CSV table of C-alpha atoms and ligand atoms in Angstrom, one decimal:
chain,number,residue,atom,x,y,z
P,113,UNK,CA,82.5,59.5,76.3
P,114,UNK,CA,85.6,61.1,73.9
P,115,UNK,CA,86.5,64.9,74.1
P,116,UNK,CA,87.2,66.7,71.0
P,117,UNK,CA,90.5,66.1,69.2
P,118,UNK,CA,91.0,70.1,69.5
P,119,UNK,CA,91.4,69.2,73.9
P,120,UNK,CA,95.0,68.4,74.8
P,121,UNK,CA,96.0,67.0,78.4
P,122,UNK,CA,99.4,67.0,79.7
P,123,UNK,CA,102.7,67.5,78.5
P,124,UNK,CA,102.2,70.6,76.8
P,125,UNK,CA,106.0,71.4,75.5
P,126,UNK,CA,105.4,68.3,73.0
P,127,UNK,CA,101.4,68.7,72.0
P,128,UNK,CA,101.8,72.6,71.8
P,129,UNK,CA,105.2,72.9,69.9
P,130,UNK,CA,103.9,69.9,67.2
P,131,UNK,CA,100.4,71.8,66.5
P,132,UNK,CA,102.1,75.1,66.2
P,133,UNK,CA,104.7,73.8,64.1
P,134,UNK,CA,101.7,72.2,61.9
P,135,UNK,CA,100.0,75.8,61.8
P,136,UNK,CA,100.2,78.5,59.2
P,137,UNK,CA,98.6,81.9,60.7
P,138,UNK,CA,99.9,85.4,59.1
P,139,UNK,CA,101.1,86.6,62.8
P,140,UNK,CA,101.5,84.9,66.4
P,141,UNK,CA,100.1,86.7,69.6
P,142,UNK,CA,99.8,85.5,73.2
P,143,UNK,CA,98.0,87.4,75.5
P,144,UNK,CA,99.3,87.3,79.0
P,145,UNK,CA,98.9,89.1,83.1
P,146,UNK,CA,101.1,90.2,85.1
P,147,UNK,CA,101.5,86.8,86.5
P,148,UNK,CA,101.4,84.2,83.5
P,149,UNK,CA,104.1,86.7,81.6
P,150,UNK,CA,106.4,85.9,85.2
P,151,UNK,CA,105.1,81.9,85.5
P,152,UNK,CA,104.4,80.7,82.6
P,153,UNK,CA,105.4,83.3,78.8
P,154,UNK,CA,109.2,81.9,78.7
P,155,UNK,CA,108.2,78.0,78.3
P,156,UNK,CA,105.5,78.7,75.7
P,157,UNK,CA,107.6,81.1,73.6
P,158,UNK,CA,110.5,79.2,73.8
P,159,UNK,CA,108.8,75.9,72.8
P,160,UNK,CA,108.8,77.9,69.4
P,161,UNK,CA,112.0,80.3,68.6
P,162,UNK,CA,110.9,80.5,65.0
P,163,UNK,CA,107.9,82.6,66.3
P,164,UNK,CA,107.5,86.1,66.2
P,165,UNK,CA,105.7,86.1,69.2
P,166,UNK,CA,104.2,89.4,69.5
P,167,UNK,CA,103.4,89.7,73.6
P,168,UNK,CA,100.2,91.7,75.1
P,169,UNK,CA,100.2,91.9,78.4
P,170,UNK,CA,97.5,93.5,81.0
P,171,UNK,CA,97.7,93.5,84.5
P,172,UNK,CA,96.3,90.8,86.5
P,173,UNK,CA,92.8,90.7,88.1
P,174,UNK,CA,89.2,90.2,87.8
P,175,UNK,CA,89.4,94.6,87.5
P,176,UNK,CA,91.0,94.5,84.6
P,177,UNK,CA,88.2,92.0,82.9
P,178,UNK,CA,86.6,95.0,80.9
P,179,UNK,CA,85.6,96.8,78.0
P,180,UNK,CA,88.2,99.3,77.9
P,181,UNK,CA,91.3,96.1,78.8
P,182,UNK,CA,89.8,94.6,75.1
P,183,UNK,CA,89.9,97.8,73.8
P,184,UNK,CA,93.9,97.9,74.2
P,185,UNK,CA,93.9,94.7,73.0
P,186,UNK,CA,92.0,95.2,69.7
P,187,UNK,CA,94.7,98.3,69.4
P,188,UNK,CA,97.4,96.1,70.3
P,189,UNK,CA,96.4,93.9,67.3
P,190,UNK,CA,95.6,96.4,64.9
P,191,UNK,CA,98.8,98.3,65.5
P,192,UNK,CA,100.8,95.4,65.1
P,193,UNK,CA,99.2,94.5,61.4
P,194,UNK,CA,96.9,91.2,63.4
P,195,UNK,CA,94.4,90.2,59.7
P,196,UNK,CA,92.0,87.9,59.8
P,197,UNK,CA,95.0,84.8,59.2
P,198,UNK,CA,96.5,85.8,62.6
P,199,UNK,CA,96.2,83.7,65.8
P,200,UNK,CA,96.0,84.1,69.3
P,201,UNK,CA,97.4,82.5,72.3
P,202,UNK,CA,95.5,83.6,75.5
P,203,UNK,CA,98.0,81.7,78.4
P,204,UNK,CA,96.3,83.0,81.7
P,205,UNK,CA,93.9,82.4,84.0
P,206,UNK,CA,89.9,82.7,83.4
P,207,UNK,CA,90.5,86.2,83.4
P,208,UNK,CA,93.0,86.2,79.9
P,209,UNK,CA,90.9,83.4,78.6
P,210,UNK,CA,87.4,84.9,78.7
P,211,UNK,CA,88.7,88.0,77.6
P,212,UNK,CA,91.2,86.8,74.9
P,213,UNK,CA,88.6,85.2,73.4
P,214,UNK,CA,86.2,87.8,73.7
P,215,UNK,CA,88.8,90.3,72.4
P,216,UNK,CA,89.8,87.8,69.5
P,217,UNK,CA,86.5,86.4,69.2
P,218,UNK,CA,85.4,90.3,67.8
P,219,UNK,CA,88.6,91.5,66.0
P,220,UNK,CA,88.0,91.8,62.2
P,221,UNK,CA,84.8,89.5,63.0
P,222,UNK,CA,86.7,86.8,64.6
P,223,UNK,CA,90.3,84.8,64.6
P,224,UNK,CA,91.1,81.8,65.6
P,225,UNK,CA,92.7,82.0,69.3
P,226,UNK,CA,93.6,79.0,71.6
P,227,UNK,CA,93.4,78.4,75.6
P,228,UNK,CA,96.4,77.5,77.3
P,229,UNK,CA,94.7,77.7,81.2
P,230,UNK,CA,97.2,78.2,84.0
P,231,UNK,CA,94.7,78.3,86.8
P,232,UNK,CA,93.4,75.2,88.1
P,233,UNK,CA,89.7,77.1,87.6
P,234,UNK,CA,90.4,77.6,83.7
P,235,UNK,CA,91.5,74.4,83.2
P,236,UNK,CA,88.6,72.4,84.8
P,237,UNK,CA,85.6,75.6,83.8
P,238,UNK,CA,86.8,78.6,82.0
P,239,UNK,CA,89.1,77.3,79.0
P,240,UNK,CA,86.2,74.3,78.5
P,241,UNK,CA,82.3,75.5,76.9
P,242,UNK,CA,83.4,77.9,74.5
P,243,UNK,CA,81.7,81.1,76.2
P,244,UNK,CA,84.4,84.4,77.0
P,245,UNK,CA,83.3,87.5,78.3
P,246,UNK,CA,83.9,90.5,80.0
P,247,UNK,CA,82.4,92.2,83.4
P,248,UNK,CA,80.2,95.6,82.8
P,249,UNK,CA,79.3,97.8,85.6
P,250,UNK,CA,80.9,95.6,87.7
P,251,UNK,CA,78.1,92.8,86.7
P,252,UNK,CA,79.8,89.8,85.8
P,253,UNK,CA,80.4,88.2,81.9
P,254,UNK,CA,77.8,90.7,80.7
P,255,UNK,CA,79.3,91.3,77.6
P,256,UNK,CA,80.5,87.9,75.6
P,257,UNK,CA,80.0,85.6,73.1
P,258,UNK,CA,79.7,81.9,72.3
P,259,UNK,CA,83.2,81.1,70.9
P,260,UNK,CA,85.4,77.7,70.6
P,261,UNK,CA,89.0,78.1,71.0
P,262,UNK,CA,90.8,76.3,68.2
P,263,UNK,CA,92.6,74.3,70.3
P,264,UNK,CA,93.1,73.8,74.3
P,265,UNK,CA,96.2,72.9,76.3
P,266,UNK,CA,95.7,71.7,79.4
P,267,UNK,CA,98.7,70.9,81.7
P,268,UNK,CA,98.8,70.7,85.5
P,269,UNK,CA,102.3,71.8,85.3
P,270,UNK,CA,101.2,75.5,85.9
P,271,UNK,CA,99.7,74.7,89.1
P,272,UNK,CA,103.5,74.4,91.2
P,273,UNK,CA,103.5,78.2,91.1
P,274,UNK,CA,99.6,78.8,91.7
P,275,UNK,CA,98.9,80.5,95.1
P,276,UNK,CA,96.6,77.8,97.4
P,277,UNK,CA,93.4,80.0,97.3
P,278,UNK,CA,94.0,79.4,93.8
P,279,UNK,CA,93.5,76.1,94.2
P,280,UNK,CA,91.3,76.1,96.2
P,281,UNK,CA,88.9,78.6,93.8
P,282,UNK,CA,89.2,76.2,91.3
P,283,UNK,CA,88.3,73.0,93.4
P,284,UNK,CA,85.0,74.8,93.9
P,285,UNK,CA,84.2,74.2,90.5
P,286,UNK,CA,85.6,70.7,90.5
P,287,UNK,CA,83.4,70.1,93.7
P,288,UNK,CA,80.6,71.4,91.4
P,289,UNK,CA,80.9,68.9,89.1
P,290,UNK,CA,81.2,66.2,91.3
P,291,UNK,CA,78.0,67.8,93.1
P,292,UNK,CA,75.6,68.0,89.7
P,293,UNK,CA,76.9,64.6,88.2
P,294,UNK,CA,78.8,62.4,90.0
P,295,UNK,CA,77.8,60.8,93.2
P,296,UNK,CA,80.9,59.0,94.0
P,297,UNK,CA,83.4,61.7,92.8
P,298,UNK,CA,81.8,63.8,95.4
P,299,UNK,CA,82.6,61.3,98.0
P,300,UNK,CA,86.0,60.6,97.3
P,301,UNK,CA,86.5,64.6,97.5
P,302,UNK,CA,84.9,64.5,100.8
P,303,UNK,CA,87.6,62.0,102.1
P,304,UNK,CA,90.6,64.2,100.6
P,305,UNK,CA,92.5,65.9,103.8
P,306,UNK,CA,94.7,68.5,101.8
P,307,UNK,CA,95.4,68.9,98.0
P,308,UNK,CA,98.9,67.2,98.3
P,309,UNK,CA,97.0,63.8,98.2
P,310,UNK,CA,95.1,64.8,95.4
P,311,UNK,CA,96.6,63.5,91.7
P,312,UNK,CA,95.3,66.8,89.9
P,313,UNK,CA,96.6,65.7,86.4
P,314,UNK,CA,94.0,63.0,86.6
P,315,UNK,CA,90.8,64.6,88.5
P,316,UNK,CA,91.2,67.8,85.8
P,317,UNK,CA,90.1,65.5,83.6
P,318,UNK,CA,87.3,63.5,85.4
P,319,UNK,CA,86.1,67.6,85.8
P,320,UNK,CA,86.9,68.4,82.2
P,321,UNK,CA,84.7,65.3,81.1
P,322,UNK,CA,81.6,66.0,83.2
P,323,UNK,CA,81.9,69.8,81.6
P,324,UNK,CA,82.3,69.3,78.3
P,325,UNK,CA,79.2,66.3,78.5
P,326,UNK,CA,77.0,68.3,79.3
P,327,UNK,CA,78.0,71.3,77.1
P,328,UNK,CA,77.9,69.5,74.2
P,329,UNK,CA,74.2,68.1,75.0
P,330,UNK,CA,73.3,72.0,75.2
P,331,UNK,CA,76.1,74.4,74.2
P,332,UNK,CA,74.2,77.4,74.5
P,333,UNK,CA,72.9,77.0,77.4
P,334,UNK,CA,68.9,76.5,76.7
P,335,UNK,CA,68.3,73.6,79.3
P,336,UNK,CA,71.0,71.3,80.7
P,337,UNK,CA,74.0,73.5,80.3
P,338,UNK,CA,72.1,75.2,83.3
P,339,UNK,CA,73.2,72.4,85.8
P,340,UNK,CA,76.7,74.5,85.5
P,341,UNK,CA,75.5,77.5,87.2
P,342,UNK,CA,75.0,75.7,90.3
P,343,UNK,CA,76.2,77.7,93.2
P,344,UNK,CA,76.9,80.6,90.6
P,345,UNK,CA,73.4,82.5,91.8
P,346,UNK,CA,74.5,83.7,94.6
P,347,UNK,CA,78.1,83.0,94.1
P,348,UNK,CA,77.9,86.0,91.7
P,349,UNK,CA,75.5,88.4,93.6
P,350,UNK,CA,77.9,87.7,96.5
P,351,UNK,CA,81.1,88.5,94.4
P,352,UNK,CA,80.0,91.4,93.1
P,353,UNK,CA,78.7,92.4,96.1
P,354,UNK,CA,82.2,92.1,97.8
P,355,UNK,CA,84.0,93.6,94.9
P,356,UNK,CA,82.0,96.7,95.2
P,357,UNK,CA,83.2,96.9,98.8
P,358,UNK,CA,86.9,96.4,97.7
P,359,UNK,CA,87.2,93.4,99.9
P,360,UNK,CA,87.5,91.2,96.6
P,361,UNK,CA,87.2,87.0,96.7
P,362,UNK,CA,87.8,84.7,94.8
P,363,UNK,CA,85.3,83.4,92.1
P,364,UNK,CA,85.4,80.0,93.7
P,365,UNK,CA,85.1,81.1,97.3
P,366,UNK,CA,81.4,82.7,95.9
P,367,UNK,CA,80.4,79.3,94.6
P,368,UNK,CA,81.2,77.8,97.5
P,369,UNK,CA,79.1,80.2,99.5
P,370,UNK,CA,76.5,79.9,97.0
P,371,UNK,CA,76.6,75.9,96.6
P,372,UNK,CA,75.5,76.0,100.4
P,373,UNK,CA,73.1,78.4,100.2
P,374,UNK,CA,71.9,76.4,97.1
P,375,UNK,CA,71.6,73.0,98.6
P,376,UNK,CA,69.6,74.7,101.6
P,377,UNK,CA,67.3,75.7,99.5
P,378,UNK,CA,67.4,72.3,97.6
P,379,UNK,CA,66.8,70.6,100.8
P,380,UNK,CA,63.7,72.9,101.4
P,381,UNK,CA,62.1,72.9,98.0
P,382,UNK,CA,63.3,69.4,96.3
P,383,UNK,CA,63.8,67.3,99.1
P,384,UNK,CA,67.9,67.1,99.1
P,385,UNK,CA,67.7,64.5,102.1
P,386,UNK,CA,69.5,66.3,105.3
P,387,UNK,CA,72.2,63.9,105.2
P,388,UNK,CA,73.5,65.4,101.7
P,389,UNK,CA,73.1,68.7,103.0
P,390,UNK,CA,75.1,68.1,106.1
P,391,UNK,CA,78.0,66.2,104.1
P,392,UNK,CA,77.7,68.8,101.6
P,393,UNK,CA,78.1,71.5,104.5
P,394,UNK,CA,80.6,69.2,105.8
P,395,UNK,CA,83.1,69.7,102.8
P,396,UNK,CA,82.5,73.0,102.0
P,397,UNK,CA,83.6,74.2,105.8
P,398,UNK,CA,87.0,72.0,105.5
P,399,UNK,CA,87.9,73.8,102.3
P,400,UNK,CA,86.9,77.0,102.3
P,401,UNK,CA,87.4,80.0,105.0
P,402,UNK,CA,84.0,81.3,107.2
P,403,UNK,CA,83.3,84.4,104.8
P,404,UNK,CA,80.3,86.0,106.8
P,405,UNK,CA,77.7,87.5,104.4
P,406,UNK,CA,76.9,90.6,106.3
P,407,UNK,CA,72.8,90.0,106.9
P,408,UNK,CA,72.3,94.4,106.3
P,409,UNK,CA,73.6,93.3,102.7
P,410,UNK,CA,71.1,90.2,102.0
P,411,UNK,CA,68.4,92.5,100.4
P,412,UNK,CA,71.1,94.3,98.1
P,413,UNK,CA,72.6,90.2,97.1
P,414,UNK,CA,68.8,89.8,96.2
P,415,UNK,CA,68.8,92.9,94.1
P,416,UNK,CA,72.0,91.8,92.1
P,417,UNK,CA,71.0,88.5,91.8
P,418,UNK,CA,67.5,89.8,89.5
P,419,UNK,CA,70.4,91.9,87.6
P,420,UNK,CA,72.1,88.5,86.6
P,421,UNK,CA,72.2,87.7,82.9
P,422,UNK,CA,70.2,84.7,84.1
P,423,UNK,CA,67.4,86.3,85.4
P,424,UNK,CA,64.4,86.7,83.4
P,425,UNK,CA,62.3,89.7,83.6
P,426,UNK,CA,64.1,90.2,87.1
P,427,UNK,CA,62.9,86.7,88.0
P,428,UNK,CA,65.5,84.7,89.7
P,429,UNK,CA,66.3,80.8,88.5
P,430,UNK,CA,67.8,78.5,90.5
P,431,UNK,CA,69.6,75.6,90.0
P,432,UNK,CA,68.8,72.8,92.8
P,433,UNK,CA,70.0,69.0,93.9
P,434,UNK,CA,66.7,67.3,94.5
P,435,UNK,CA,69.9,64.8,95.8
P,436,UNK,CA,73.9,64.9,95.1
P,437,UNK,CA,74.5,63.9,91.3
P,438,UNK,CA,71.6,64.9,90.1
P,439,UNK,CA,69.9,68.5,89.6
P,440,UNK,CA,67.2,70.7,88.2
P,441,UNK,CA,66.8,73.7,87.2
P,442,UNK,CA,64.6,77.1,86.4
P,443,UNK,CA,63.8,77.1,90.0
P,444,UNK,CA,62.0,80.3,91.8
P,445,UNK,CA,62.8,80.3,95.3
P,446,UNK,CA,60.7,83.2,97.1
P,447,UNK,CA,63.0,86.2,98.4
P,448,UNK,CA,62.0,84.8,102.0
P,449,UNK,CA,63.8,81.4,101.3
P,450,UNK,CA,67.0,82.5,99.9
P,451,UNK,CA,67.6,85.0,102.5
P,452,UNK,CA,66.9,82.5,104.7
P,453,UNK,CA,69.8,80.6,102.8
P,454,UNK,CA,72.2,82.8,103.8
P,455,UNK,CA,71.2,83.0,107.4
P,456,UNK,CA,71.6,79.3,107.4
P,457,UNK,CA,75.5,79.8,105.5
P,458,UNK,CA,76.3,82.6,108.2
P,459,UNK,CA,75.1,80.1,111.1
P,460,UNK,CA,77.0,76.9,109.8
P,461,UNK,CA,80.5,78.5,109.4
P,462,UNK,CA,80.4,79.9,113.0
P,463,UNK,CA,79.2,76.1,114.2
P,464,UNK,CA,82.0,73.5,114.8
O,157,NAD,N1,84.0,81.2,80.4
O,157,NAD,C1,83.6,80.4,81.4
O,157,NAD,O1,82.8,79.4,81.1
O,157,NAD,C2,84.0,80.6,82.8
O,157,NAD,C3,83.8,79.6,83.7
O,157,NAD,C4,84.3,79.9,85.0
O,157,NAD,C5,84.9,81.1,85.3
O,157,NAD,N2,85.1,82.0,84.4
O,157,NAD,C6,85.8,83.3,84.7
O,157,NAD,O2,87.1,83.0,85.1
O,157,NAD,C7,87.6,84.0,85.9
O,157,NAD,C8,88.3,83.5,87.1
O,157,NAD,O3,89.4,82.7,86.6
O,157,NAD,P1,90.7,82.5,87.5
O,157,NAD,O4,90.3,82.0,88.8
O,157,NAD,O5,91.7,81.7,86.7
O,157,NAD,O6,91.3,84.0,87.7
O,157,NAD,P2,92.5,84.8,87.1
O,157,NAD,O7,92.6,84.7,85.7
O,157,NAD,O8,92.4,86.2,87.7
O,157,NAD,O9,93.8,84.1,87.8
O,157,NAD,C9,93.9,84.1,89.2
O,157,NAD,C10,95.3,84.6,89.6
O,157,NAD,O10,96.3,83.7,89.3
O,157,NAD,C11,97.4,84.3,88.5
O,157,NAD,N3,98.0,83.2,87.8
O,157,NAD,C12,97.6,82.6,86.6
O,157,NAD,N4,98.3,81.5,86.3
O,157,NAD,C13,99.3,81.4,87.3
O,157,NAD,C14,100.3,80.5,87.6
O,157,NAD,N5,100.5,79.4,86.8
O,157,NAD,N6,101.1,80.7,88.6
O,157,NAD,C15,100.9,81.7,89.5
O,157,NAD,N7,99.9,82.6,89.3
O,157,NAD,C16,99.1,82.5,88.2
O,157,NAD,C17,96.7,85.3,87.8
O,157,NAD,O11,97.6,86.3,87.4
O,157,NAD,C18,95.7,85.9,88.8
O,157,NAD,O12,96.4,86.8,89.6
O,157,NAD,C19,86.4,84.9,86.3
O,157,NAD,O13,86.4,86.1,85.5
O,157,NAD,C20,85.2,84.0,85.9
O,157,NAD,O14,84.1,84.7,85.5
O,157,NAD,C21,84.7,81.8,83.1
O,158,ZN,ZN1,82.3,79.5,88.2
């Protein structure tokens, strides 16, 4: 399968400097945290001294992914004389890409803006399937928009400075794909021992393939786009839910927690055989840490998860693995069997 000509992979300082030399916007902007302006701003703008680079930067967190955060960008680019010829950069994490593009997506009906992920997460999920968003009322990506980025740079050079449960977030994803589309992916991740052995430049890719395949046979998500939300069910209810507590986690720790509660309930209601849901237990417990879903909050993770912008008329769909590398979807467990999911998570992580 070929990705698009607008998806770039490694070396960055060459691919980015010769498109943006090739360009011809009105005005330059790059969006950037609190982190990515420390990590990551001074290679890009100095790639290209010619730029005016005009620099907005927000401070860094899922928190800030809001309404009001895109309003000061919108004012950042009005003040600064942005038209409908001016570009943006958004070099970040998921949280300056969904929002970049949701905030240039909008501005004067839309401008062109590009991804430049620095978070293994962004590079392998949020940079790739053209939908941005921001949180409201603390619900997650309820406010968004379909929108492809111009052009994506995706270098694993970023990743020398990315905390380990940043890694780690984003291998969730990567596990996801393996888990929904590749069979034997998923079992050379379960052989990995630590992510020094792993050759990320390479497996970002693999990820990045199985993404954008099945985005482009359903970009907007009517049928097999939903394989994506695997694990995202819960994984949101469950983020929320620990957000609103101020004990945040991280996006991918969620999945993981709800990729196990989903393949229990796979191996209840599609027959997921109970070797796959023992090697699939298996993997998530050496990678991720024991986060105990507190079982006085399983009836309030139910109640978010009929909130979801998934759910239909409150009714909450499942994606399932009748077995790893294959899935299907618009499944209904009853409220009974996904609270019995998470008893099953909060047993397994305290077991050996
Ligand atoms: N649009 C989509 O399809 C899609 C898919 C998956 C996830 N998402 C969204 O992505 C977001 C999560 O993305 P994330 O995990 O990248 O979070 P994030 O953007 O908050 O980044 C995580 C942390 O890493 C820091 N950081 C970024 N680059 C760094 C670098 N190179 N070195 C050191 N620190 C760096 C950031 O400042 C932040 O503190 C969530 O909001 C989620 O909803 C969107
Ligand atoms: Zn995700």
């Amino acid at each position: 399968m070929s990705l698009p000509d607008s998806l770039f992979f490694g070396d960055i300082a060459t691919k980015f400097q010769k498109w943006i030399d090739e360009s011809s916007y009105s005005s330059y902007f790059i969006l950037v945290d609190s982190s990515s302006s420390v990590y990551c701003l001074s290679d890009i703008i100095h790639l290209n001294p010619n730029i005016d680079w005009k620099i907005i930067e927000i401070p860094r967190g899922e928190a800030y992914k809001t309404i009001t955060t895109c309003s000061l960008i919108w004012e950042e680019l009005f003040t600064n004389g942005a038209d409908r010829f001016s570009l943006m950069v958004n070099l970040g994490g998921g949280v300056i890409g969904d929002m970049g593009g949701l905030a240039a997506g909008t501005y004067m009906r839309g401008i062109d803006f590009v991804q430049i992920p620095t978070t293994l997460l962004s590079m392998v999920d949020a940079s790739v399937g053209g939908k941005v968003a921001v949180d409201f009322h603390l619900a997650k990506n309820i406010i968004g928009l379909f929108k492809t980025p111009v052009a994506n740079f995706i270098d694993s050079k970023w990743l020398h400075t990315l905390p380990q449960e940043e890694i780690r977030s984003g291998w969730a994803e990567m596990i996801k794909h393996a888990m929904i589309a590749d069979t034997s992916a998923f079992e050379k991740m379960s052989q990995f021992e630590s992510f020094d052995e792993i050759d990320f430049e390479s497996w970002i890719m693999h990820s990045v393939s199985i993404k954008y395949k099945i985005v482009e046979s359903d970009p907007t998500e009517q049928h097999l786009r939903k394989g994506l939300n695997f694990g995202h069910t819960i994984g949101h209810a469950v983020e929320t839910f620990f957000l609103e507590q101020e004990t945040p986690k991280k996006h991918g720790e969620c999945v993981a927690i709800g990729m196990l509660c989903a393949a229990y309930i796979s191996n209840k209601m599609e027959g997921l055989p109970n070797s796959e849901l023992e090697a699939i237990t298996k993997l998530i417990k050496k990678w991720y840490p024991p986060i105990a879903i507190p079982p006085e909050a399983y009836s309030d993770i139910l109640d978010r998860m009929s909130k979801d912008k998934k759910s239909r008329a409150g009714q909450v769909k499942f994606t399932l693995l009748p077995q790893i590398g294959t899935y299907v979807y618009d499944k209904t467990p009853s409220n009974e069997l996904i609270k019995e999911s998470m008893a099953f998570y909060n047993q397994v992580i305290t077991e050996k």
